[in-house]
Amino acid sequence: MLKSLNLQGVGPVRDLSATFGERLNVITGDNGLGKSFLLDVCFWVLTGSWPGRRMAIPDSGSTSSTIVYDVKSKTKSASGKGSYNFKSQTWSRQRGRPPMAGLVLYAAIDGSFAVWDPARNYWRDARFRHPDAFDPQWSRAFQFPPESLVDYEEVGTGTIRRDVANGLEEAGQVLCNGLIADWSEWFYQRSSQSVANAFGYLEEVISVLSHPSEPIRCEEPQKVFLTDSRKFPTLRMPYGLVPHPHWSAGVKRIINFSYLLVWAWVSHLDAAKLRKEQPTDRIILLVDEVEAHLHPKWQRTILPAILRVVQKLQPDIAIQILAATHSPLVLASVEPHFDEEKDQLFSFSIDPSQPASKMVSFDPLPWAVHGDVVGWLTSDIFGLEQARSREAERAIEAAEAYMRGDTASLPDSLTTKEAITAELRRVLAGLDPFWPRWIVEAK
């Protein structure tokens, strides 16, 4: 698992240090402060591959940029250091193979995914090494671009990148059949005793990740297009059958995540069997904006579900999660599950009064139960004064200033009791809890 990380001269935080929890790590903060960047760096530390084309680039003012890390492998703990070479514009790290991390799955916010398997990527042919790798023994992870970038060839590597639905080919080898092909194969082999029940895994994983009141069921693949001979994955939603091309963005991300988790695990078991070694005992999940495309009631269940889902693959397997979020519902949802001995909460924050080199900070925060979404929105994590519209907040602040006689703080348009009352009527609900206080005090 990833134990700690220190970044110097790279990213919005000039000196970032983090000691991660062994199970759940929740990363919050405003837009553009480094949440996705941090997950990209964590993936590189664990796998030696930058996800997609998102290699970290040092600040233009930096003369030395380093990434120092501690990783706990299956058999040992090890420290490492990466340094940026400004001449070659690449990152280098110590020679030799890294500590063997567990199975790693990264779900990025742009719809791309990356998978690293210790039984397949760790020993892959050096000809297929990652172009940014300092040591030829480092190899690329399996990378699936967003659908908008399908079917392009990366010149010089012999790699044809496609997408989760259609699979991944490299140098004439099919590395992943893809969701469309595997759904059909797994469905029709599900009763076979000679193969792992991959479709059964998939059904269980999707069942756990779907919302309890809106269960998603896996169905027999169906032919959809006259000009495409393939049969497409099909889901049974509460209102009927929906084939793959017509899934919503939120459902598609959940199914793609579920499929790659199952594909990575089943393929890892097959590879471990061929190599005559024990399968890994740990899985690391990196999820950026875990609430992306999801309705609030799904946001309230998705992260606890991810905590449980790996046990459907292997009951005794260890899991480490690094999840970035903007959602107060996600944070409220983990309150019953947060273990202060195993889990950690982090926050990026910005202080415009500080010089540029110290303006953005990254800190671990003590865990506190805030009870509901309002409590989280008005906590230090999100920093809102009130969980309302800006107009309602402004009207209430004016009313409070009027009640304490602070006329100097009143906005020009809200200097009288009548004007404030009219604005409160415009922006507040009739049963808003502020009304009794204003009515009594105004009288």
C-alpha positions as MATLAB code, in Angstrom:
seq = 'MLKSLNLQGVGPVRDLSATFGERLNVITGDNGLGKSFLLDVCFWVLTGSWPGRRMAIPDSGSTSSTIVYDVKSKTKSASGKGSYNFKSQTWSRQRGRPPMAGLVLYAAIDGSFAVWDPARNYWRDARFRHPDAFDPQWSRAFQFPPESLVDYEEVGTGTIRRDVANGLEEAGQVLCNGLIADWSEWFYQRSSQSVANAFGYLEEVISVLSHPSEPIRCEEPQKVFLTDSRKFPTLRMPYGLVPHPHWSAGVKRIINFSYLLVWAWVSHLDAAKLRKEQPTDRIILLVDEVEAHLHPKWQRTILPAILRVVQKLQPDIAIQILAATHSPLVLASVEPHFDEEKDQLFSFSIDPSQPASKMVSFDPLPWAVHGDVVGWLTSDIFGLEQARSREAERAIEAAEAYMRGDTASLPDSLTTKEAITAELRRVLAGLDPFWPRWIVEAK';
ca = [
       0.000    0.000    0.000;
       1.047    3.624   -0.355;
       2.260    4.786    3.054;
       3.570    8.322    2.504;
       4.393   10.897   -0.128;
       6.437   14.097   -0.253;
       6.503   16.436   -3.255;
       9.040   19.231   -3.628;
       8.853   21.811   -6.403;
       5.999   20.205   -8.300;
       2.277   20.905   -8.184;
       0.283   23.766   -6.643;
       1.642   22.936   -3.162;
       5.379   23.607   -3.208;
       6.084   21.246   -0.296;
       3.400   18.584    0.028;
       3.621   15.817    2.607;
       1.044   13.123    3.285;
       0.884   10.013    5.435;
      -1.956    7.888    4.104;
      -4.394    5.715    5.953;
      -4.090    2.011    5.263;
      -7.738    1.717    4.170;
      -9.713    4.851    3.179;
      -8.285    8.240    2.204;
     -10.718   11.020    1.272;
      -9.247   14.060   -0.491;
     -11.222   17.314   -0.669;
     -10.573   20.881   -1.734;
     -11.531   23.629   -4.151;
     -11.196   23.317   -7.926;
      -7.735   23.529   -9.418;
      -5.753   23.004   -6.207;
      -4.328   19.550   -6.991;
      -6.690   16.683   -6.146;
      -6.478   15.016   -9.581;
      -2.785   15.862   -9.798;
      -2.145   14.097   -6.489;
      -3.948   10.941   -7.659;
      -1.888   10.963  -10.883;
       1.317   11.132   -8.836;
       0.127    8.322   -6.552;
      -0.516    6.118   -9.580;
       2.987    6.808  -10.911;
       4.534    6.014   -7.545;
       2.704    2.672   -7.380;
       3.132    1.605  -11.001;
       5.881    3.573  -12.744;
       3.344    4.792  -15.344;
       1.752    8.200  -15.709;
      -1.982    7.830  -16.324;
      -2.935    8.860  -19.842;
      -0.699   11.715  -20.941;
      -0.805   13.528  -17.619;
       2.848   13.536  -16.575;
       3.519   15.958  -13.720;
       5.383   19.072  -14.839;
       7.361   21.092  -12.257;
       6.659   24.747  -11.569;
       8.463   27.043  -13.985;
      10.229   28.633  -11.029;
      11.556   25.342   -9.643;
      15.170   24.328  -10.124;
      14.816   20.969   -8.374;
      11.700   18.788   -8.281;
      11.409   15.504   -6.420;
       8.826   12.895   -5.448;
       9.739   10.885   -2.347;
       7.542    7.981   -1.269;
       7.169    4.956    0.982;
       5.374    1.872   -0.307;
       4.475   -1.207    1.675;
       4.559   -4.262   -0.563;
       3.400   -7.791    0.127;
       6.722   -8.746    1.698;
       8.484   -5.514    2.646;
       8.389   -1.755    2.908;
      10.566    0.368    0.682;
      11.352    4.026    0.120;
      11.933    5.605   -3.249;
      12.681    8.917   -4.882;
      11.870   10.338   -8.290;
      13.667   13.359   -9.730;
      12.736   15.506  -12.698;
      15.316   15.832  -15.475;
      14.784   19.269  -17.005;
      16.957   18.461  -20.039;
      15.072   15.325  -21.061;
      11.759   16.554  -19.595;
      11.206   13.205  -17.879;
      11.041   11.746  -14.375;
      13.666    9.269  -13.270;
      13.822    7.031  -10.210;
      16.144    4.434   -8.738;
      17.109    1.536  -10.919;
      15.717   -1.885  -10.175;
      12.230   -3.180   -9.823;
       9.906   -1.398   -7.419;
       8.260   -3.025   -4.416;
       5.476   -5.181   -5.785;
       2.305   -3.226   -5.075;
      -1.082   -4.857   -5.251;
      -3.558   -4.669   -8.089;
      -4.130   -0.973   -8.890;
      -7.200    0.514  -10.606;
      -7.467    4.249  -11.323;
     -10.779    5.818  -12.408;
      -9.992    9.332  -13.649;
     -12.500   12.155  -13.925;
     -12.155   12.433  -17.726;
     -13.610    8.942  -18.191;
     -10.260    7.210  -18.655;
      -9.082    4.236  -16.615;
      -5.710    2.683  -15.876;
      -4.930   -0.782  -14.476;
      -1.678   -2.178  -13.134;
      -1.343   -5.886  -12.382;
       1.713   -7.191  -10.478;
       1.417  -10.544  -12.254;
       1.303   -9.053  -15.762;
       2.715   -5.524  -15.852;
       5.539   -6.183  -13.395;
       7.303   -8.621  -15.724;
       6.232   -7.426  -19.169;
       8.671   -7.381  -22.075;
      11.113   -4.468  -21.750;
      10.349   -3.521  -25.366;
       6.992   -2.301  -24.140;
       8.344   -0.210  -21.285;
       6.848    3.180  -20.562;
       8.720    5.919  -22.500;
       9.080    7.935  -19.271;
      10.658    5.037  -17.368;
      14.278    5.474  -16.265;
      14.830    1.740  -15.942;
      13.857   -0.576  -18.833;
      12.455   -2.990  -16.264;
       9.621   -0.537  -15.580;
       6.684   -1.242  -17.875;
       3.469    0.455  -18.838;
       0.165   -0.024  -17.132;
      -2.930   -0.967  -19.126;
      -4.482    2.363  -20.081;
      -7.990    2.940  -21.414;
      -8.628    6.453  -22.791;
     -11.973    8.230  -22.726;
     -14.392    7.308  -25.486;
     -13.651   10.586  -27.273;
     -10.054    9.416  -27.819;
     -10.665    5.881  -29.049;
      -8.820    4.221  -31.912;
      -5.569    6.174  -31.998;
      -2.056    4.815  -32.268;
       0.758    6.052  -30.097;
       3.637    6.468  -32.514;
       6.797    4.578  -31.655;
       5.304    2.202  -29.114;
       3.206   -0.076  -31.306;
       0.240    0.537  -29.045;
      -3.286    0.885  -30.350;
      -5.357    2.366  -27.570;
      -9.063    1.908  -27.769;
     -11.477    2.145  -24.850;
     -13.130    0.129  -22.109;
     -15.948   -1.008  -24.398;
     -13.761   -2.224  -27.272;
     -10.645   -3.366  -25.442;
      -6.921   -2.759  -25.758;
      -4.426   -4.053  -28.321;
      -0.677   -3.722  -28.268;
       1.862   -4.821  -30.883;
      -0.570   -7.367  -32.318;
      -1.536   -8.742  -28.915;
      -5.023   -8.417  -27.443;
      -4.465   -7.341  -23.859;
      -8.128   -6.795  -23.043;
     -11.129   -7.960  -25.040;
     -13.230   -5.076  -23.786;
     -16.608   -4.830  -22.122;
     -18.652   -5.691  -25.223;
     -16.797   -8.913  -26.051;
     -16.233  -10.039  -22.456;
     -19.877   -9.483  -21.467;
     -20.988  -11.968  -24.133;
     -18.244  -14.478  -23.419;
     -18.727  -14.336  -19.669;
     -22.513  -14.529  -19.925;
     -22.523  -17.682  -22.056;
     -19.768  -19.322  -19.984;
     -21.323  -18.540  -16.615;
     -22.461  -22.139  -16.043;
     -19.133  -23.661  -17.080;
     -17.194  -25.333  -14.291;
     -13.902  -25.020  -16.181;
     -13.682  -21.227  -16.023;
     -13.897  -18.647  -13.266;
     -17.403  -17.278  -12.957;
     -16.480  -13.807  -14.171;
     -20.078  -12.918  -14.967;
     -21.067  -13.879  -11.430;
     -18.380  -11.534  -10.088;
     -19.649   -8.801  -12.386;
     -23.259   -9.246  -11.270;
     -22.278   -9.043   -7.601;
     -20.040   -6.000   -8.037;
     -22.685   -4.085  -10.004;
     -25.328   -5.066   -7.468;
     -23.240   -3.625   -4.619;
     -22.444   -0.376   -6.451;
     -25.985    0.308   -7.657;
     -28.452    2.158   -5.443;
     -30.579   -0.086   -3.175;
     -33.819    1.495   -4.392;
     -32.773    1.332   -8.060;
     -31.043   -2.035   -8.501;
     -29.203   -2.697  -11.758;
     -29.296   -6.249  -13.096;
     -27.055   -7.752  -15.776;
     -28.957   -9.337  -18.677;
     -28.197  -11.353  -21.805;
     -26.392   -9.272  -24.457;
     -28.554   -8.028  -27.301;
     -28.036   -7.076  -30.926;
     -28.719   -3.351  -31.272;
     -27.552   -2.107  -34.703;
     -28.300   -3.421  -38.185;
     -24.743   -2.705  -39.340;
     -22.953   -4.101  -36.261;
     -22.997   -7.861  -35.826;
     -21.960   -7.729  -32.180;
     -24.292   -8.220  -29.260;
     -24.093   -5.433  -26.697;
     -24.139   -5.574  -22.871;
     -27.622   -5.016  -21.543;
     -28.856   -3.856  -18.151;
     -32.229   -4.269  -16.546;
     -33.120   -0.953  -14.994;
     -36.233   -0.501  -12.826;
     -38.100    0.746  -15.918;
     -36.863   -1.824  -18.458;
     -33.931   -3.096  -20.527;
     -31.217   -0.665  -21.658;
     -28.373   -1.768  -24.001;
     -24.831   -0.414  -23.713;
     -24.868    2.479  -26.189;
     -27.751    4.104  -24.307;
     -26.504    4.035  -20.711;
     -26.401    7.337  -18.836;
     -23.027    8.861  -17.947;
     -23.364    7.889  -14.280;
     -24.403    4.305  -15.022;
     -21.680    3.938  -17.659;
     -18.961    5.010  -15.216;
     -20.184    2.534  -12.602;
     -20.363   -0.320  -15.133;
     -16.947    0.498  -16.624;
     -15.447    0.605  -13.122;
     -17.134   -2.694  -12.225;
     -16.033   -4.396  -15.436;
     -12.387   -3.319  -15.133;
     -12.275   -4.366  -11.485;
     -13.588   -7.832  -12.386;
     -11.474   -8.087  -15.561;
      -8.330   -7.078  -13.659;
      -9.020   -9.601  -10.893;
      -9.931  -12.539  -13.156;
      -6.973  -11.827  -15.455;
      -4.703  -11.562  -12.418;
      -5.869  -14.980  -11.165;
      -5.177  -16.487  -14.591;
      -1.715  -14.894  -14.742;
      -0.829  -16.007  -11.207;
      -1.876  -19.556  -12.097;
       0.337  -19.536  -15.203;
       3.219  -18.172  -13.171;
       2.552  -20.736  -10.423;
       2.451  -18.098   -7.702;
      -0.045  -16.860   -5.152;
      -2.453  -14.097   -6.219;
      -2.014  -10.675   -4.663;
      -3.601  -10.056   -1.285;
      -4.329   -6.348   -1.838;
      -6.133   -3.994   -4.196;
      -5.593   -0.228   -4.426;
      -8.382    1.904   -5.896;
      -7.850    5.518   -6.980;
     -11.126    7.285   -7.780;
     -11.294   10.918   -8.862;
     -14.555   12.731   -8.095;
     -16.252    9.582   -6.887;
     -19.631   11.338   -7.128;
     -19.255   12.253  -10.830;
     -22.534   12.120  -12.816;
     -24.427   10.648   -9.859;
     -27.765   11.743   -8.409;
     -27.513   12.868   -4.743;
     -29.090    9.652   -3.461;
     -26.399    7.669   -5.331;
     -23.709    9.997   -3.970;
     -24.861    8.995   -0.499;
     -24.151    5.295   -1.120;
     -21.289    5.050   -3.639;
     -18.210    5.322   -1.371;
     -19.457    2.915    1.335;
     -20.306    0.544   -1.527;
     -16.769    0.773   -2.930;
     -15.446   -0.064    0.531;
     -17.488   -3.289    0.482;
     -17.242   -4.295   -3.146;
     -13.759   -5.839   -3.174;
     -14.902   -8.452   -0.665;
     -17.109   -9.852   -3.439;
     -13.940  -10.857   -5.287;
     -12.014  -12.231   -2.325;
     -13.345  -12.094    1.252;
      -9.975  -11.642    2.953;
      -8.332   -9.250    0.496;
      -6.985   -5.924    1.781;
      -8.088   -2.684    0.158;
      -6.703    0.842    0.115;
      -8.804    3.634   -1.421;
      -7.757    7.150   -2.374;
     -10.891    9.051   -3.388;
     -11.225   12.717   -4.302;
     -14.585   14.422   -3.856;
     -16.415   17.745   -3.885;
     -19.581   16.259   -2.437;
     -20.784   16.868    1.142;
     -23.093   13.873    0.674;
     -20.102   11.610    0.061;
     -18.476   12.832    3.266;
     -21.701   12.450    5.240;
     -22.111    8.933    3.851;
     -18.826    7.655    5.315;
     -19.487    8.910    8.859;
     -20.741    5.480   10.074;
     -17.808    3.713    8.391;
     -14.827    5.985    9.100;
     -12.159    4.323   11.243;
      -9.697    6.879   12.613;
      -7.023    4.191   13.013;
      -7.192    3.133    9.349;
      -8.650    6.107    7.485;
      -7.587    9.682    6.784;
      -9.213   12.909    5.609;
      -7.188   15.482    3.642;
      -7.991   18.931    2.320;
      -6.444   21.311   -0.189;
      -7.044   24.960    0.749;
      -6.041   28.362   -0.587;
      -5.188   31.575    1.250;
      -4.932   34.506   -1.203;
      -3.250   36.647    1.463;
      -0.150   34.436    1.327;
       2.648   34.736   -1.254;
       2.271   32.498   -4.309;
       4.741   29.915   -2.969;
       2.615   29.392    0.163;
      -0.870   30.190   -1.113;
      -2.042   26.573   -1.561;
      -1.720   24.098    1.305;
      -2.501   20.419    1.814;
      -3.264   19.149    5.283;
      -4.648   16.120    7.103;
      -7.741   17.033    9.075;
      -8.994   15.523   12.325;
     -12.121   13.489   11.697;
     -15.338   15.004   13.007;
     -18.944   13.960   12.535;
     -20.981   16.872   11.142;
     -24.267   14.997   10.959;
     -25.775   16.232    7.719;
     -24.998   18.008    4.474;
     -25.538   21.445    6.038;
     -23.020   20.599    8.730;
     -20.445   19.570    6.133;
     -21.075   22.576    3.872;
     -20.492   24.974    6.766;
     -17.482   23.063    8.114;
     -13.856   23.997    7.455;
     -13.838   21.497    4.596;
     -16.139   23.566    2.364;
     -16.044   26.852    4.251;
     -19.510   28.185    3.468;
     -21.063   30.567    5.950;
     -24.511   29.185    5.140;
     -25.847   26.323    3.017;
     -28.007   28.673    0.950;
     -27.891   30.741   -2.201;
     -25.500   33.701   -2.104;
     -28.501   36.045   -2.306;
     -30.160   34.424    0.721;
     -26.912   34.563    2.670;
     -26.543   38.256    1.838;
     -30.133   39.003    2.924;
     -29.725   37.165    6.237;
     -26.416   38.907    6.941;
     -28.146   42.245    6.326;
     -30.999   41.255    8.662;
     -28.540   40.239   11.384;
     -26.633   43.503   11.001;
     -29.913   45.444   11.265;
     -30.924   43.552   14.423;
     -27.657   44.350   16.191;
     -27.765   47.983   15.059;
     -24.738   47.739   12.758;
     -26.049   50.056   10.056;
     -22.564   50.574    8.612;
     -22.553   46.946    7.417;
     -25.861   47.181    5.539;
     -25.713   46.983    1.725;
     -26.968   50.072   -0.096;
     -30.101   48.284   -1.301;
     -30.960   46.853    2.151;
     -30.855   49.771    4.569;
     -34.435   49.612    5.875;
     -36.519   46.999    7.647;
     -39.020   47.008    4.777;
     -36.329   46.441    2.136;
     -34.763   43.604    4.118;
     -38.150   41.952    4.694;
     -38.973   42.142    0.982;
     -35.628   40.574    0.067;
     -36.050   37.804    2.659;
     -39.463   37.019    1.204;
     -37.883   36.771   -2.248;
     -35.029   34.444   -1.361;
     -36.207   32.382    1.658;
     -38.757   29.586    1.863;
     -41.879   30.314    3.873;
     -40.860   27.785    6.544;
     -37.212   28.831    6.730;
     -36.008   28.665   10.386;
     -34.693   32.240   10.157;
     -38.191   33.736    9.842;
     -39.282   33.495   13.529;
     -36.129   35.241   14.669;
     -36.519   38.067   12.150;
     -40.237   38.573   12.816;
     -39.722   38.797   16.585;
     -36.588   40.954   16.444;
     -37.950   43.262   13.744;
     -41.041   43.992   15.825;
];
